CSV table of C-alpha atoms in Angstrom, one decimal:
chain,number,residue,atom,x,y,z
A,15,MET,CA,-22.7,-17.5,-32.5
A,16,ALA,CA,-23.2,-13.8,-31.7
A,17,ALA,CA,-20.4,-12.1,-29.9
A,18,MET,CA,-21.1,-11.2,-26.2
A,19,SER,CA,-21.6,-7.5,-25.6
A,20,PRO,CA,-19.2,-5.5,-23.4
A,21,SER,CA,-21.9,-5.3,-20.8
A,22,LYS,CA,-22.4,-9.0,-20.6
A,23,ARG,CA,-18.7,-9.7,-20.7
A,24,ARG,CA,-18.3,-7.5,-17.7
A,25,LEU,CA,-21.3,-9.3,-15.9
A,26,GLN,CA,-19.9,-12.7,-16.7
A,27,LYS,CA,-16.5,-11.7,-15.2
A,28,GLU,CA,-18.2,-10.4,-12.1
A,29,LEU,CA,-20.4,-13.5,-11.8
A,30,THR,CA,-17.4,-15.8,-12.0
A,31,SER,CA,-15.5,-13.9,-9.4
A,32,LEU,CA,-18.6,-13.7,-7.0
A,33,ILE,CA,-19.1,-17.5,-7.4
A,34,ARG,CA,-15.5,-18.4,-6.7
A,35,GLU,CA,-14.8,-15.9,-3.9
A,36,PRO,CA,-18.0,-14.6,-2.4
A,37,PRO,CA,-17.9,-12.1,0.5
A,38,PRO,CA,-18.8,-13.5,3.9
A,39,GLY,CA,-22.6,-14.2,4.2
A,40,VAL,CA,-23.2,-13.6,0.4
A,41,HIS,CA,-23.8,-16.1,-2.4
A,42,VAL,CA,-25.4,-15.8,-5.8
A,43,ASP,CA,-28.1,-18.1,-7.2
A,44,GLU,CA,-26.1,-19.7,-10.0
A,45,ASP,CA,-29.1,-21.6,-11.6
A,46,LEU,CA,-31.3,-18.5,-12.0
A,47,THR,CA,-28.4,-16.2,-13.0
A,48,SER,CA,-27.2,-18.6,-15.7
A,49,GLN,CA,-30.6,-18.4,-17.4
A,50,ASN,CA,-30.6,-14.6,-17.5
A,51,LEU,CA,-27.3,-12.8,-17.1
A,52,THR,CA,-29.1,-9.4,-16.8
A,53,GLN,CA,-31.1,-10.4,-13.7
A,54,TRP,CA,-29.4,-11.9,-10.6
A,55,ILE,CA,-30.7,-13.2,-7.3
A,56,VAL,CA,-28.1,-12.8,-4.5
A,57,HIS,CA,-28.7,-14.4,-1.1
A,58,MET,CA,-27.4,-12.6,2.0
A,59,GLU,CA,-27.2,-13.6,5.7
A,60,GLY,CA,-27.1,-11.2,8.6
A,61,ALA,CA,-23.6,-11.1,10.1
A,62,LYS,CA,-22.9,-12.5,13.5
A,63,GLY,CA,-23.1,-10.0,16.4
A,64,THR,CA,-25.5,-7.7,14.6
A,65,LEU,CA,-29.2,-7.1,14.9
A,66,TYR,CA,-29.7,-9.3,11.8
A,67,GLU,CA,-27.6,-12.3,12.9
A,68,GLY,CA,-28.8,-15.5,11.2
A,69,GLU,CA,-31.6,-13.8,9.2
A,70,GLN,CA,-31.8,-14.7,5.5
A,71,PHE,CA,-32.4,-12.1,2.8
A,72,GLN,CA,-32.7,-12.0,-1.0
A,73,LEU,CA,-31.5,-9.2,-3.3
A,74,GLN,CA,-32.5,-8.8,-6.9
A,75,PHE,CA,-30.2,-7.1,-9.4
A,76,ARG,CA,-31.4,-5.9,-12.8
A,77,PHE,CA,-28.8,-4.7,-15.3
A,78,SER,CA,-29.3,-2.5,-18.3
A,79,SER,CA,-27.3,-2.8,-21.6
A,80,LYS,CA,-25.3,0.2,-20.4
A,81,TYR,CA,-23.9,-1.5,-17.4
A,82,PRO,CA,-21.3,-0.7,-15.8
A,83,PHE,CA,-21.8,2.9,-16.9
A,84,ASP,CA,-25.4,2.7,-15.7
A,85,SER,CA,-26.0,1.5,-12.1
A,86,PRO,CA,-28.0,-1.7,-11.6
A,87,GLU,CA,-31.5,-1.6,-10.1
A,88,VAL,CA,-31.2,-3.3,-6.7
A,89,THR,CA,-34.0,-4.3,-4.4
A,90,PHE,CA,-34.7,-6.7,-1.5
A,91,ILE,CA,-37.4,-9.3,-2.5
A,92,GLY,CA,-39.1,-12.2,-0.8
A,93,GLY,CA,-40.8,-12.6,2.5
A,94,ASN,CA,-38.1,-11.1,4.7
A,95,ILE,CA,-37.3,-7.4,3.9
A,96,PRO,CA,-34.8,-6.1,6.4
A,97,ILE,CA,-36.3,-3.7,8.9
A,98,HIS,CA,-33.8,-0.8,8.6
A,99,PRO,CA,-33.9,3.0,8.6
A,100,HIS,CA,-32.8,3.1,5.0
A,101,ILE,CA,-34.8,0.1,3.6
A,102,TYR,CA,-38.4,0.5,2.7
A,103,SER,CA,-41.0,-2.3,3.2
A,104,ASN,CA,-41.2,-2.7,-0.6
A,105,GLY,CA,-37.5,-3.6,-0.7
A,106,HIS,CA,-36.2,-0.2,-2.0
A,107,ILE,CA,-32.9,0.8,-0.6
A,108,CYS,CA,-31.7,4.3,0.1
A,109,LEU,CA,-28.0,3.9,-0.7
A,110,SER,CA,-25.9,6.5,-2.5
A,111,ILE,CA,-23.7,4.2,-4.5
A,112,LEU,CA,-26.9,2.9,-6.2
A,113,THR,CA,-27.6,6.3,-7.7
A,114,GLU,CA,-25.5,9.5,-7.5
A,115,ASP,CA,-22.3,7.9,-6.2
A,116,TRP,CA,-22.3,5.1,-8.7
A,117,SER,CA,-19.1,4.6,-10.7
A,118,PRO,CA,-18.2,2.0,-13.4
A,119,ALA,CA,-15.3,1.1,-11.0
A,120,LEU,CA,-17.9,-0.4,-8.6
A,121,SER,CA,-19.4,-3.8,-8.9
A,122,VAL,CA,-22.0,-6.2,-7.6
A,123,GLN,CA,-19.5,-7.2,-4.9
A,124,SER,CA,-19.1,-3.5,-3.9
A,125,ILE,CA,-22.9,-3.2,-3.6
A,126,CYS,CA,-23.2,-6.3,-1.5
A,127,LEU,CA,-20.3,-5.3,0.8
A,128,SER,CA,-21.9,-1.8,1.2
A,129,ILE,CA,-25.3,-3.3,2.1
A,130,VAL,CA,-23.8,-5.8,4.6
A,131,SER,CA,-21.9,-2.9,6.2
A,132,MET,CA,-25.1,-0.8,6.3
A,133,LEU,CA,-27.0,-3.7,8.0
A,134,SER,CA,-24.1,-4.4,10.4
A,135,SER,CA,-23.9,-0.8,11.6
A,136,CYS,CA,-27.6,-0.5,12.4
A,137,LYS,CA,-28.4,0.4,16.0
A,138,GLU,CA,-32.2,0.0,15.9
A,139,LYS,CA,-34.6,-1.9,13.7
A,140,LYS,CA,-37.1,0.5,12.3
A,141,ARG,CA,-38.5,1.6,8.9
A,142,PRO,CA,-37.8,5.0,7.4
A,143,PRO,CA,-40.2,7.6,8.8
A,144,ASP,CA,-41.9,8.2,5.4
A,145,ASN,CA,-42.2,4.4,4.7
A,146,SER,CA,-46.0,4.3,4.3
A,147,PHE,CA,-46.2,7.4,2.0
A,148,TYR,CA,-43.3,6.3,-0.1
A,149,VAL,CA,-44.5,2.8,-0.7
A,150,LYS,CA,-47.9,4.1,-1.8
A,151,THR,CA,-46.5,6.7,-4.2
A,152,CYS,CA,-43.2,5.5,-5.5
A,153,SER,CA,-42.3,4.0,-8.9
A,154,LYS,CA,-41.6,0.3,-9.1
A,155,ASN,CA,-38.1,1.2,-10.2
A,156,PRO,CA,-36.1,2.7,-7.2
A,157,LYS,CA,-33.7,4.4,-9.6
A,158,LYS,CA,-36.5,6.8,-10.5
A,159,THR,CA,-36.7,8.0,-7.0
A,160,LYS,CA,-34.8,11.3,-6.2
A,161,TRP,CA,-33.1,10.2,-3.0
A,162,TRP,CA,-32.0,12.6,-0.3
A,163,TYR,CA,-28.9,11.4,1.5
A,164,HIS,CA,-28.7,13.3,4.8
A,165,ASP,CA,-27.3,10.8,7.3
A,166,LEU,CA,-23.5,11.0,6.8
A,167,GLN,CA,-23.0,8.6,9.8
A,168,ASP,CA,-24.3,5.9,7.5
A,169,LYS,CA,-22.4,7.0,4.4
A,170,ASN,CA,-20.0,4.3,3.3
A,171,ILE,CA,-17.6,4.6,0.3
A,172,SER,CA,-15.7,2.2,-1.9
A,173,LEU,CA,-11.9,2.1,-1.2
A,174,LYS,CA,-11.4,0.8,-4.8
A,175,LEU,CA,-13.1,3.9,-6.1
A,176,LEU,CA,-11.1,6.1,-3.7
A,177,LEU,CA,-7.9,4.5,-4.9
A,178,ILE,CA,-8.8,5.4,-8.5
A,179,ALA,CA,-9.6,8.9,-7.4
A,180,ALA,CA,-6.3,9.2,-5.6
A,181,ILE,CA,-4.3,8.1,-8.6
A,182,LYS,CA,-6.2,10.5,-10.9
A,183,ALA,CA,-5.7,13.3,-8.3
A,184,ALA,CA,-2.0,12.8,-8.2
A,185,GLU,CA,-1.8,12.8,-12.0
A,186,ILE,CA,-4.0,15.9,-12.3
A,187,GLY,CA,-1.8,17.7,-9.8
A,188,GLY,CA,1.3,16.7,-11.7
A,189,SER,CA,-0.2,18.1,-14.9
A,190,GLU,CA,-0.6,21.5,-13.2
A,191,VAL,CA,3.0,21.4,-11.9
A,192,ILE,CA,4.2,20.7,-15.5
A,193,ALA,CA,2.0,23.5,-16.9
A,194,VAL,CA,3.6,26.0,-14.5
A,195,HIS,CA,7.1,24.8,-15.2
A,196,ASN,CA,6.5,25.3,-18.9
A,197,GLN,CA,5.7,28.9,-18.4
A,198,ALA,CA,8.4,31.5,-19.3
A,199,LYS,CA,8.5,32.5,-15.6
A,200,PHE,CA,6.5,32.0,-12.5
A,201,GLU,CA,6.2,33.7,-9.1
A,202,ILE,CA,8.2,32.3,-6.1
A,203,GLN,CA,7.2,33.2,-2.6
A,204,SER,CA,8.5,32.2,0.8
A,205,LYS,CA,6.8,30.5,3.7
A,206,GLY,CA,9.8,31.4,5.9
A,207,LYS,CA,12.7,29.3,7.0
A,208,THR,CA,12.8,25.7,7.9
A,209,LYS,CA,14.3,24.6,11.3
A,210,GLU,CA,17.5,23.9,9.4
A,211,GLY,CA,17.5,27.6,8.3
A,212,ILE,CA,16.7,26.8,4.6
A,213,ASN,CA,14.2,28.9,2.7
A,214,ASP,CA,10.8,27.2,2.3
A,215,PRO,CA,9.4,28.4,-1.0
A,216,VAL,CA,5.9,28.1,-2.4
A,217,THR,CA,5.0,28.7,-6.1
A,218,GLU,CA,2.0,29.0,-8.4
A,219,ALA,CA,2.6,25.3,-9.1
A,220,ASP,CA,2.0,24.4,-5.5
A,221,TYR,CA,-1.3,26.3,-5.4
A,222,ARG,CA,-2.6,25.1,-8.8
A,223,SER,CA,-1.7,21.5,-8.0
A,224,HIS,CA,-3.4,21.8,-4.6
A,225,CYS,CA,-6.6,23.2,-6.1
A,226,ALA,CA,-6.8,20.6,-8.8
A,227,MET,CA,-6.1,17.7,-6.5
A,228,VAL,CA,-8.5,18.8,-3.7
A,229,HIS,CA,-11.3,19.7,-6.2
A,230,SER,CA,-11.0,16.4,-8.0
A,231,LEU,CA,-11.3,14.4,-4.7
A,232,LEU,CA,-14.2,16.5,-3.3
A,233,GLU,CA,-16.0,16.4,-6.6
A,234,THR,CA,-16.3,12.6,-6.2
A,235,PHE,CA,-16.4,12.4,-2.4
A,236,PRO,CA,-17.9,15.7,-1.2
A,237,SER,CA,-17.9,14.8,2.5
A,238,ILE,CA,-14.4,13.3,2.8
A,239,THR,CA,-11.7,14.9,5.0
A,240,VAL,CA,-8.7,16.1,3.0
A,241,ILE,CA,-5.6,17.5,4.6
A,242,SER,CA,-3.1,19.3,2.3
A,243,GLU,CA,0.2,21.0,2.6
A,244,GLU,CA,-1.1,24.1,0.9
A,245,THR,CA,-4.3,26.3,1.3
A,246,SER,CA,-6.7,27.2,-1.4
A,247,LYS,CA,-5.7,30.2,-3.5
A,248,ASN,CA,-7.5,31.2,-6.7
A,249,CYS,CA,-9.0,27.7,-6.9
A,250,ASP,CA,-12.0,29.0,-8.9
A,251,LYS,CA,-9.6,29.5,-11.8
A,252,ILE,CA,-8.7,25.7,-11.9
A,253,THR,CA,-11.0,23.4,-13.8
A,254,VAL,CA,-10.8,19.6,-13.6
A,255,SER,CA,-12.9,16.8,-15.1
A,256,ASN,CA,-15.0,14.6,-12.9
A,257,ILE,CA,-13.1,11.4,-12.2
A,258,LYS,CA,-16.0,9.1,-11.3
A,259,ASN,CA,-15.9,7.4,-14.7
A,260,ASN,CA,-12.1,7.1,-14.9
A,261,ILE,CA,-11.5,3.4,-14.5
A,262,ASN,CA,-8.7,2.8,-17.0
A,263,ASN,CA,-6.0,2.9,-14.3
A,264,LEU,CA,-7.1,-0.4,-12.8
A,265,ASN,CA,-8.5,-2.2,-15.8
A,266,ASP,CA,-5.7,-4.8,-15.7
A,267,TYR,CA,-5.9,-5.4,-12.0
A,268,ASP,CA,-8.3,-7.9,-10.3
A,269,ILE,CA,-8.9,-6.1,-7.0
A,270,LYS,CA,-11.6,-6.9,-4.5
A,271,ASP,CA,-13.4,-3.9,-3.1
A,272,GLU,CA,-13.7,-2.8,0.5
A,273,ILE,CA,-16.4,-0.5,1.9
A,274,ILE,CA,-15.5,1.9,4.7
A,275,ASN,CA,-17.5,4.5,6.6
A,276,ILE,CA,-16.5,7.9,5.4
A,277,ASN,CA,-15.9,9.2,9.0
A,278,ASP,CA,-13.0,6.7,9.3
A,279,ILE,CA,-11.1,8.1,6.3
A,280,THR,CA,-8.6,10.9,6.1
A,281,VAL,CA,-6.9,11.9,2.8
A,282,TRP,CA,-3.4,13.5,3.0
A,283,ILE,CA,-2.0,15.2,0.0
A,284,ASP,CA,1.2,16.9,-0.9
A,285,PRO,CA,0.6,18.9,-4.1
A,286,LEU,CA,4.2,19.4,-4.9
A,287,ASP,CA,7.0,17.7,-2.9
A,288,ALA,CA,10.5,19.2,-3.3
A,289,THR,CA,9.3,22.8,-4.2
A,290,LYS,CA,12.8,24.2,-3.7
A,291,GLU,CA,14.3,21.8,-6.2
A,292,PHE,CA,11.4,22.5,-8.6
A,293,THR,CA,12.5,26.2,-8.6
A,294,GLU,CA,16.1,25.1,-9.2
A,295,ASN,CA,15.0,22.8,-12.1
A,296,LEU,CA,16.1,19.7,-10.2
A,297,LEU,CA,13.0,17.9,-11.5
A,298,GLN,CA,14.0,14.3,-10.7
A,299,TYR,CA,13.1,15.0,-7.1
A,300,VAL,CA,9.6,16.4,-7.7
A,301,THR,CA,6.5,14.3,-6.9
A,302,THR,CA,2.8,14.7,-6.2
A,303,MET,CA,1.4,12.4,-3.5
A,304,VAL,CA,-1.9,11.2,-2.1
A,305,CYS,CA,-2.4,9.0,0.9
A,306,ILE,CA,-5.6,7.4,2.3
A,307,ALA,CA,-5.6,6.6,6.0
A,308,VAL,CA,-8.3,4.5,7.6
A,309,LYS,CA,-8.6,5.1,11.4
A,310,GLY,CA,-5.2,6.7,11.2
A,311,LYS,CA,-3.4,3.9,9.4
A,312,PRO,CA,-2.1,4.6,5.9
A,313,VAL,CA,-3.6,1.9,3.6
A,314,ILE,CA,-3.4,3.5,0.2
A,315,GLY,CA,-0.5,5.5,-1.2
A,316,VAL,CA,0.1,7.1,-4.5
A,317,ILE,CA,3.4,8.8,-5.6
A,318,TYR,CA,3.6,10.4,-9.0
A,319,LYS,CA,6.7,11.7,-10.7
A,320,PRO,CA,5.4,14.2,-13.3
A,321,PHE,CA,8.8,14.8,-15.0
A,322,GLU,CA,9.9,11.2,-15.2
A,323,THR,CA,10.4,10.1,-18.9
A,324,LYS,CA,11.4,6.5,-18.3
A,325,GLN,CA,8.5,4.1,-19.2
A,326,ASN,CA,6.5,2.7,-16.3
A,327,SER,CA,8.5,4.7,-13.8
A,328,SER,CA,6.3,7.7,-13.1
A,329,LEU,CA,3.3,6.3,-11.2
A,330,PHE,CA,3.6,4.1,-8.1
A,331,TRP,CA,0.7,3.0,-5.9
A,332,SER,CA,-0.3,0.5,-3.3
A,333,TRP,CA,-3.4,-0.7,-1.4
A,334,THR,CA,-2.4,-2.8,1.6
A,335,ASN,CA,-3.5,-6.4,1.4
A,336,HIS,CA,-5.1,-5.8,-2.0
A,337,ALA,CA,-2.8,-4.7,-4.8
A,338,VAL,CA,0.3,-2.8,-5.8
A,339,SER,CA,1.3,-1.2,-9.1
A,340,ARG,CA,3.2,-3.6,-11.3
A,341,ASN,CA,6.3,-1.4,-11.3
A,342,LEU,CA,6.5,-2.0,-7.6
A,343,GLN,CA,6.3,-5.8,-8.0
A,344,ILE,CA,9.5,-6.0,-9.9
A,345,LEU,CA,11.8,-3.8,-7.8
A,346,HIS,CA,15.2,-5.3,-7.1
A,347,LYS,CA,16.6,-6.0,-3.7
A,348,LEU,CA,20.1,-5.0,-2.6
A,349,GLU,CA,22.3,-8.0,-2.7
A,350,ASP,CA,24.5,-6.9,0.1
A,351,GLU,CA,23.0,-4.9,3.0
A,352,LYS,CA,26.1,-5.2,5.2
A,353,ILE,CA,27.1,-1.6,4.4
A,354,PRO,CA,24.3,0.8,5.4
A,355,ILE,CA,23.4,3.2,2.6
A,356,LEU,CA,21.3,6.1,4.1
A,357,ILE,CA,19.4,8.5,2.0
A,358,VAL,CA,18.9,11.8,3.8
A,359,SER,CA,17.8,15.4,3.2
A,360,GLN,CA,20.4,17.6,1.4
A,361,SER,CA,19.9,20.3,4.0
A,362,HIS,CA,21.3,18.3,6.9
A,363,ALA,CA,23.4,15.6,5.2
A,364,GLY,CA,26.5,16.6,7.1
A,365,GLN,CA,24.8,16.3,10.5
A,366,ILE,CA,23.5,12.8,9.7
A,367,TYR,CA,26.9,11.7,8.3
A,368,ASN,CA,28.7,12.7,11.5
A,369,VAL,CA,26.1,10.9,13.6
A,370,SER,CA,26.0,7.8,11.3
A,371,LYS,CA,29.8,7.4,11.5
A,372,ILE,CA,29.5,7.0,15.2
A,373,ALA,CA,26.5,4.6,14.9
A,374,PHE,CA,27.7,2.4,11.9
A,375,GLY,CA,31.4,3.1,11.5
A,376,LYS,CA,33.4,4.8,8.8
A,377,ASP,CA,32.0,2.6,5.9
A,378,VAL,CA,28.5,4.0,6.1
A,379,LYS,CA,27.4,5.7,2.9
A,380,ILE,CA,25.3,8.9,2.8
A,381,VAL,CA,23.2,9.8,-0.2
A,382,PRO,CA,21.9,13.4,-0.1
A,383,ALA,CA,18.6,13.9,-1.9
A,384,ALA,CA,15.5,16.0,-1.9
A,385,GLY,CA,11.8,15.2,-1.6
A,386,ALA,CA,10.4,12.6,0.8
A,387,GLY,CA,8.5,10.9,-2.1
A,388,TYR,CA,11.8,10.5,-4.0
A,389,LYS,CA,13.6,9.1,-0.9
A,390,PHE,CA,10.9,6.5,-0.2
A,391,LEU,CA,11.1,5.3,-3.8
A,392,GLU,CA,14.9,5.0,-3.5
A,393,VAL,CA,14.4,2.7,-0.5
A,394,LEU,CA,11.7,0.7,-2.3
A,395,SER,CA,13.9,0.3,-5.4
A,396,GLY,CA,16.8,-1.0,-3.3
A,397,ASN,CA,19.2,1.8,-4.2
A,398,VAL,CA,19.6,2.6,-0.5
A,399,THR,CA,19.0,0.6,2.7
A,400,ALA,CA,17.3,3.3,4.8
A,401,TYR,CA,15.7,6.7,4.7
A,402,VAL,CA,16.7,8.7,7.8
A,403,HIS,CA,15.4,12.1,8.8
A,404,MET,CA,16.6,13.5,12.2
A,405,THR,CA,14.5,16.7,12.4
A,406,ALA,CA,10.8,17.6,12.2
A,407,ILE,CA,8.9,16.6,9.1
A,408,LYS,CA,5.3,17.1,8.0
A,409,LYS,CA,3.0,14.1,7.8
A,410,TRP,CA,1.8,14.9,4.2
A,411,ASP,CA,5.4,14.5,3.2
A,412,ILE,CA,5.5,10.9,4.5
A,413,CYS,CA,2.0,9.4,4.5
A,414,ALA,CA,2.0,8.1,0.9
A,415,GLY,CA,5.5,6.7,1.2
A,416,THR,CA,4.6,5.0,4.5
A,417,ALA,CA,1.5,3.4,2.9
A,418,ILE,CA,3.5,2.0,0.0
A,419,LEU,CA,6.6,0.9,1.9
A,420,THR,CA,4.5,-0.9,4.6
A,421,ALA,CA,2.3,-2.6,2.0
A,422,LEU,CA,5.5,-4.2,0.5
A,423,GLY,CA,6.7,-5.4,3.9
A,424,GLY,CA,8.8,-2.5,5.0
A,425,THR,CA,8.6,-0.5,8.3
A,426,VAL,CA,8.3,3.2,9.0
A,427,THR,CA,8.6,4.6,12.6
A,428,GLN,CA,9.7,7.7,14.3
A,429,LEU,CA,13.5,7.6,14.7
A,430,PHE,CA,14.0,8.5,18.3
A,431,ASP,CA,10.8,7.3,20.1
A,432,GLN,CA,10.5,4.3,17.8
A,433,GLN,CA,6.7,4.6,17.6
A,434,LEU,CA,4.5,3.9,14.6
A,435,ILE,CA,3.0,7.0,13.1
A,436,SER,CA,-0.7,7.9,13.3
A,437,PHE,CA,-2.4,9.9,10.5
A,438,LYS,CA,-5.8,10.7,12.1
A,439,PRO,CA,-7.3,14.1,11.1
A,440,HIS,CA,-6.9,15.7,14.5
A,441,ASP,CA,-3.3,14.3,15.2
A,442,SER,CA,-0.4,16.7,15.0
A,443,LYS,CA,0.5,17.4,11.4
A,444,GLU,CA,4.2,17.4,12.3
A,445,LEU,CA,6.4,14.5,13.2
A,446,THR,CA,9.0,15.8,15.7
A,447,TRP,CA,11.0,12.7,16.6
A,448,GLY,CA,12.6,12.1,13.3
A,449,LEU,CA,11.9,9.3,10.8
A,450,LEU,CA,13.3,5.9,9.8
A,451,ALA,CA,12.0,3.9,6.8
A,452,THR,CA,13.5,0.6,5.9
A,453,MET,CA,12.6,-2.6,3.9
A,454,SER,CA,14.5,-4.8,6.3
A,455,ASN,CA,16.6,-4.8,9.5
A,456,HIS,CA,14.5,-2.0,11.0
A,457,VAL,CA,15.2,-2.8,14.6
A,458,TRP,CA,18.9,-3.0,14.0
A,459,TYR,CA,18.9,0.5,12.6
A,460,LEU,CA,16.8,1.8,15.5
A,461,ASP,CA,19.3,0.2,18.0
A,462,LYS,CA,22.2,1.8,16.3
A,463,PHE,CA,20.7,5.3,16.5
A,464,SER,CA,19.5,4.8,20.0
A,465,ASN,CA,23.0,4.2,21.2
A,466,ILE,CA,24.2,7.6,20.1
C-alpha cells in the first residue's frame, strides 16, 4: 500500500478534527469527502441573529498536491449562494486569506470561521457592484482572479497566524539584540531620567530589535495596529524574512483557530526590556516581548529571553483559552505561600521593603530584580508570590506578562485603584497607579497594601 503524501496526511488530520469538533453551524459531508480527500463539501448554516439566520449553504474546497503551502480553491455551490457584498453570484468569494493572506498555518477550519464571521457582520444583503461583469468574464477558478481588497472594515485575520507571527517577531528581535551585544562596542544614549531618578538608556539594540519586530509583523499584517516602546530609526537597514510560512513553532500543538476583525486588535511590543541591565551585561534580565490585545484585553503573550542557555527556558507564550507553551505547563507551585515573597524593581526596592514591612510584617521577603518580563516569569515559575510595582510603568512592559499570567489563572491589576488594565490603542500608554501580579491570593495582597 502506497504511503500517504504529506499533503493528504495534513488533509486527513484536518478532516478528522473538523468531524469531531466542528465550528458552530458547520459540518463536512463525510461520505463525499471520504471518496476524494482532495475535494470536500462543507455545509454551513447562517448564524442566529444575523441576516442569514437559518439559511443553508454549501462550500466546495479543492486542494492541490501542494496544500497547505498552496491555498485551497473555495467557492459556494448549489442553489443558494449567499447574497453578500463580497460573494459573487457564481459562488466566488473575495476573501484575502484565500489568496494573498494565505499561510500554511491556516486550515479549512480557519476559512470556515472567517466566512461565518464575514456573513455574520454583513449589514445589507447585496451583490458586489461589478457582479454582472465579473461573472461573465472571470475564470472558473477564483484563485486566478487578481482580487483587490479595499474594505478594511471587513478584514478578518487568524489569531493562530498572529500568534505564530508574534513568536517569530520576539525571536527576530532577540537575534538583533544578541547581534548588537556581540559587537566590540555599541552606542548608548539616554532618554532622560525615570521618575525614580534613574538614567533611562536606549541603545542600537533597542532600535534594531524594534525595526525587525515591527517590520516582521507589518509584512504579514500590513493594516494591524502596532504600539512599540521605541520609534523607527534606520529601519531601512534592517532586513527580515517573511514569516507567513513559518509554522514550525506550533507543529506539535493542536490549536483551534479564531478569526477576529483587524480593527479589534492591538499589538504591543517591547523590543528590549531591561536596557540598563543590557548595557551592564546583566543579561539574565533581558527579554523581548509581544502582546496581542483584542478589544483592549490581552489574549496572546510572548516573552523571549535571548541570552538564556538552559534548554526549553528561553521562549514562553500563551493564548487564553487555547494553548500555552509546554514549559509553562510544568512550572512548579510554591509549597508555602504564608510568607510573602515580593519581586520588585531594583530602583525602588528599599521603598517597597519599608512599605511591605508595615503591610505584611517583618518576615516579608523582597527580591530586587530588573525587567518586567523577567519578574512576570518569576511569579509564573513560583519563585516569588507577587510582582509589585509602586510607581508609573509603561504598558508595553506589562502587556505580554499580563496575557500569560492571566491565561494560567493569575490576576494582574493596578495596585492602588485595584482595576483591571485596558490595552486599547487610544488608552494611556502609562500605568500610573502601580501594579500587582499574583498567581493566587490577589485580593489578600490588595487588602494589605490598601491599609497602608
